[in-house]
Coordinates of C-alpha atoms in Angstrom, one line a residue:
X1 CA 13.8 19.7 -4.3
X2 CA 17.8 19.0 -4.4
X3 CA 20.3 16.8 -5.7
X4 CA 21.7 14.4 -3.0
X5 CA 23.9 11.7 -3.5
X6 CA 22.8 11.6 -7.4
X7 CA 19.5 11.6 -6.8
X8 CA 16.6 13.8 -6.6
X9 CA 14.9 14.7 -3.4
X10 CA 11.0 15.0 -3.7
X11 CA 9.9 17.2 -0.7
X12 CA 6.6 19.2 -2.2
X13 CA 8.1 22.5 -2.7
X14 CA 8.3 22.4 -6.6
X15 CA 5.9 20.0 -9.1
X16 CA 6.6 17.0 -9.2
X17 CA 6.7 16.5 -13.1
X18 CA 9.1 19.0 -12.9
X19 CA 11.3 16.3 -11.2
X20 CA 9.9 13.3 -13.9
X21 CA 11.3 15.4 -16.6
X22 CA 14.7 15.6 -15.1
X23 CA 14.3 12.0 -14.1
X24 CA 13.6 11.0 -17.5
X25 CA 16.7 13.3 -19.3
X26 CA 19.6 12.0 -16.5
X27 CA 18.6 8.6 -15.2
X28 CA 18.1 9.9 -11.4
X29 CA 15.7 8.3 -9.3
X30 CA 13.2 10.0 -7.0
X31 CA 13.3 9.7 -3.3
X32 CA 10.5 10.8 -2.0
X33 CA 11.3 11.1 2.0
X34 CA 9.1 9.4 5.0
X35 CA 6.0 11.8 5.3
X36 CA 2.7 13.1 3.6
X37 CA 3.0 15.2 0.9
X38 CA 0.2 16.9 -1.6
X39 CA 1.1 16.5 -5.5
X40 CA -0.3 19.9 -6.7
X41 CA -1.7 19.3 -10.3
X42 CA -2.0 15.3 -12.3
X43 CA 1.7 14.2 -13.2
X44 CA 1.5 13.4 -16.4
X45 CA 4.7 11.6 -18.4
X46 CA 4.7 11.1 -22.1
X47 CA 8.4 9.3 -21.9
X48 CA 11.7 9.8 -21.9
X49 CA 15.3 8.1 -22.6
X50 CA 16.0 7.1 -19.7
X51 CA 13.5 5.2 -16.6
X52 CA 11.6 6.9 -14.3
X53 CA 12.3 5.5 -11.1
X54 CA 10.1 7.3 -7.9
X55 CA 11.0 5.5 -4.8
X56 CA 9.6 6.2 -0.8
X57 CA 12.2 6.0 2.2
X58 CA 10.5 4.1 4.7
X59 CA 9.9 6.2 7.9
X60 CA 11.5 5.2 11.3
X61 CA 7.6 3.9 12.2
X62 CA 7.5 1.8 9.3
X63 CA 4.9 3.9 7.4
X64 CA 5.8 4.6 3.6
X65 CA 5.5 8.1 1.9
X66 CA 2.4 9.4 0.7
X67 CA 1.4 11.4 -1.8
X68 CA -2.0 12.5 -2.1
X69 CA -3.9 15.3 -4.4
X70 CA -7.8 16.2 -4.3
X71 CA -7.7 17.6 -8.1
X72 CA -10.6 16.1 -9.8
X73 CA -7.9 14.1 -12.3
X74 CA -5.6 11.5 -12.0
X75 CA -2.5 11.5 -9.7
X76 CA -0.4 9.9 -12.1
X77 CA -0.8 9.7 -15.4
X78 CA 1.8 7.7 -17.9
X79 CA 1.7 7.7 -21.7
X80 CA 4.9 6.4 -22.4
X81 CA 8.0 5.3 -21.3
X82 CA 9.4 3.1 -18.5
X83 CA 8.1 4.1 -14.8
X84 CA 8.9 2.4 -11.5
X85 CA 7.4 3.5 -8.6
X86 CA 8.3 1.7 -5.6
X87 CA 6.9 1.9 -1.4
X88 CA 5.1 4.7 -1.8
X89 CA 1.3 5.1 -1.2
X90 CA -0.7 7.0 -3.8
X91 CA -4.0 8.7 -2.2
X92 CA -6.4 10.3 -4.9
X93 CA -9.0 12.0 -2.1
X94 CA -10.8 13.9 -5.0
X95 CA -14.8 13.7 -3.7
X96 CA -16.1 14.9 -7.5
X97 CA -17.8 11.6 -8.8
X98 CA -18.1 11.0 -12.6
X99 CA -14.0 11.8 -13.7
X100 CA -11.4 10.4 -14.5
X101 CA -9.6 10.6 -10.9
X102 CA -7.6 7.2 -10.3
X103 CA -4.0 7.0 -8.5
X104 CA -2.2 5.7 -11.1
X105 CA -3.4 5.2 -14.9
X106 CA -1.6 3.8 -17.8
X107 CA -2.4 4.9 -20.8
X108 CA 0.3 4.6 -23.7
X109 CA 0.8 1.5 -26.1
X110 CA 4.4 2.0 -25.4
X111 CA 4.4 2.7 -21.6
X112 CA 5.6 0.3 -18.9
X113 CA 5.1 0.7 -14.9
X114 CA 6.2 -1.5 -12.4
X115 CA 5.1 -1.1 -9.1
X116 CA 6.4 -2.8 -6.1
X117 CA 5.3 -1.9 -2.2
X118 CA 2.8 0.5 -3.7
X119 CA -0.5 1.0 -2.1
X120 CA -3.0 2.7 -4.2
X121 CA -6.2 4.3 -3.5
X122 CA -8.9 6.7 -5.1
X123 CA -11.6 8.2 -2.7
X124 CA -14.4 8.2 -5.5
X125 CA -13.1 6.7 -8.8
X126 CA -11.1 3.3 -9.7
X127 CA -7.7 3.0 -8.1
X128 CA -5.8 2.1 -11.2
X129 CA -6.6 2.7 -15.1
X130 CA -4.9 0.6 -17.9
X131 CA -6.4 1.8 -21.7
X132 CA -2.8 0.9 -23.1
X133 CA 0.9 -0.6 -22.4
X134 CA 1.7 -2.6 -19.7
X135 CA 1.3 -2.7 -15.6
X136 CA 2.9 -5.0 -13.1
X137 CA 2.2 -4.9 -9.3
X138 CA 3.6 -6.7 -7.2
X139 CA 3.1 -6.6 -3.3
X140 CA 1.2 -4.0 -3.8
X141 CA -2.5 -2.7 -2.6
X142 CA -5.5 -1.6 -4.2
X143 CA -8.3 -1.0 -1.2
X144 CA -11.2 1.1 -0.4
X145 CA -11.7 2.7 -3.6
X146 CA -14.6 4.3 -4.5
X147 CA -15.1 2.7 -7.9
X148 CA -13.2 -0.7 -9.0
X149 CA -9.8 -1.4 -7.9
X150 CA -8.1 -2.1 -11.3
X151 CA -9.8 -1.3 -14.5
X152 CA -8.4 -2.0 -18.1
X153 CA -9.7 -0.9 -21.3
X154 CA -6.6 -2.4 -23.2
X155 CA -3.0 -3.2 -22.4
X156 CA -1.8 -5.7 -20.1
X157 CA -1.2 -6.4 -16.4
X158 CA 0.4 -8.4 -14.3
X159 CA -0.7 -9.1 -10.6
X160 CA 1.8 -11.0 -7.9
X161 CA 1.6 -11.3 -3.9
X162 CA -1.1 -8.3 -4.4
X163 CA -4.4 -7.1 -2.3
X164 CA -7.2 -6.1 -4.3
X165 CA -9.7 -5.4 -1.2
X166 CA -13.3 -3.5 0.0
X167 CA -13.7 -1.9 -3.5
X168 CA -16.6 -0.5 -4.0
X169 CA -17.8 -2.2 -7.1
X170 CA -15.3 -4.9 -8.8
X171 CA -12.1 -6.4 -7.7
X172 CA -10.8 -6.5 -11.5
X173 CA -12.5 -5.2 -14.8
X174 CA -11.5 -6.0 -18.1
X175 CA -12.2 -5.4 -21.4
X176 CA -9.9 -5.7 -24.6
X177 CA -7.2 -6.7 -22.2
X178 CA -4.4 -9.2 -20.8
X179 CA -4.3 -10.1 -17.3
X180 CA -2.1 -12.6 -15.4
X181 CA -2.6 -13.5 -11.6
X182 CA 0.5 -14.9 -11.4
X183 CA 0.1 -16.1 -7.3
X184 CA -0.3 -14.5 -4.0
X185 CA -3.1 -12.3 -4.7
X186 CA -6.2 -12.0 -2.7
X187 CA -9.2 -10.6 -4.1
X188 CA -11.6 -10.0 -1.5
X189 CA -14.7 -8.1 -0.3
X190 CA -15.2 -6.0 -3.1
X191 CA -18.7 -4.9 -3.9
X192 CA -19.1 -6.5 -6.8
X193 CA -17.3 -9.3 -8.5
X194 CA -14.1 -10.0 -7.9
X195 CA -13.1 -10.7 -11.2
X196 CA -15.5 -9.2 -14.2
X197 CA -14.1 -9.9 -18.1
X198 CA -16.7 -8.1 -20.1
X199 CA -15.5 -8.6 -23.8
X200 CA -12.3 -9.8 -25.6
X201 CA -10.1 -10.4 -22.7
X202 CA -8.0 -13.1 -21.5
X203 CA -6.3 -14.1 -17.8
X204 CA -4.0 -16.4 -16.4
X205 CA -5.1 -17.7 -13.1
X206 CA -2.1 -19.4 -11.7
X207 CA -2.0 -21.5 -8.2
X208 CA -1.4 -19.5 -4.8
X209 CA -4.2 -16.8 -5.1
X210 CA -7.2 -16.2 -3.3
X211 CA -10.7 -14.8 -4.3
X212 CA -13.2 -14.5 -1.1
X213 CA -16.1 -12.5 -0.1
X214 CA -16.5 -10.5 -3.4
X215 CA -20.2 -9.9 -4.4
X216 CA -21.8 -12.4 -7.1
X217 CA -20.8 -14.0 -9.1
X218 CA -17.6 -14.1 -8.1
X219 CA -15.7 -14.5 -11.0
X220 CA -18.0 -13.2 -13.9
X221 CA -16.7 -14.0 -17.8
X222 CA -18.8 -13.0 -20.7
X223 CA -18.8 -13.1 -24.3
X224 CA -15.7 -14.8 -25.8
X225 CA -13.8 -14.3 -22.3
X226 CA -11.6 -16.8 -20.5
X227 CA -9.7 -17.0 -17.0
X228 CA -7.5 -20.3 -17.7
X229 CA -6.9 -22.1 -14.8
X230 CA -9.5 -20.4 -12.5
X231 CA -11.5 -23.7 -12.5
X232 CA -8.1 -25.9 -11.8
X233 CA -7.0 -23.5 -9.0
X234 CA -9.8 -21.7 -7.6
X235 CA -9.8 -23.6 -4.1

């Protein structure tokens, strides 16, 4: 880990929210360099002054960075703050079942992550957890994830141009929550429904997305749930 050209080089060799921190005090981003590289311990931000920006530097094959942990707890855990993490893929490969080991979760009122060319993954849990503040994804992936892809239990997110693919129960569960699919997503061949509102939440089905292959129903909405414009522009 090093300053380069004002900004901070992630390469392993120290913890990575030792790096956050200093993010968060200066205003430096994060360049993680092309490779794979295990995150010892869950990186967990409370906030800061300034925005977290963690960035990947595409590799000369194309691939983007990875970072991957097998802790039995998240990868990434925010509580506050503003948080962008862009071309990176986040790998949880814990095998425990029954904890709370997503890639990414969101979990502050106050806390706001933006991710853009991230591709997300948990081997045994959900891929992303929202129980407060907001998410946005865009051109992003959540596939192949043990549990669902993206789960909220509160907050808001925002999908656009995003694969939520071969989860192994739902595409999307909500409860308590906001969600807008605001075009080019595909929701597809996920276990179980694509889309699941279980209580109190609303969505925003806009035109441009696609939902195929998911287990039945498809789109499941109970109690006093909607999804406006799923029946307009679900073709």
């Amino acid at each position: 880990e090093f300053l380069a050209d004002r900004e901070l080089v992630f390469t392993g060799s120290a913890p990575l929210f030792q790096l956050v921190e200093v993010a968060a005090a200066t205003g430096l981003p994060i360049v993680v360099p092309p490779g794979i590289i295990e995150v010892a311990g869950a990186v967990d931000f409370a906030g800061g002054p300034h925005c977290v920006i963690l960035r990947g530097e595409q590799g000369w094959d194309g691939e983007r960075p990875t970072l991957w942990s097998s802790s039995p707890q998240p990868l990434f855990v925010v509580r506050g703050g503003d948080v962008r993490i862009e071309n990176l893929r986040l790998l949880q490969n814990s095998p425990r079942h029954g904890v709370d080991a997503e890639a990414l979760q969101v979990a502050g009122k106050d806390a706001v992550v933006r991710c853009k060319g991230v591709a997300l993954h948990s081997h045994s849990d959900c891929g992303v957890c929202v129980s407060a503040g907001q998410l946005r994804l865009t051109d992003c992936t959540v596939n192949d994830c043990g549990g669902t892809g993206l789960i909220l239990f509160g907050g808001e997110a925002t999908l656009r141009s995003t694969a939520v693919e071969r989860n192994g129960r739902c595409g999307v569960y909500a409860r308590g929550s906001r969600l807008e699919f605001q075009g080019g997503n595909h929701i597809a061949e996920n276990g179980h429904s694509g889309i699941f509102f279980a209580a109190d939440t609303r969505g925003l089905w806009m035109k441009g997305n696609r939902l195929r292959h998911n287990g039945q129903p498809a789109v499941r909405l109970l109690e006093d749930c909607c999804l406006l414009g799923w029946e307009q522009h679900s073709g």
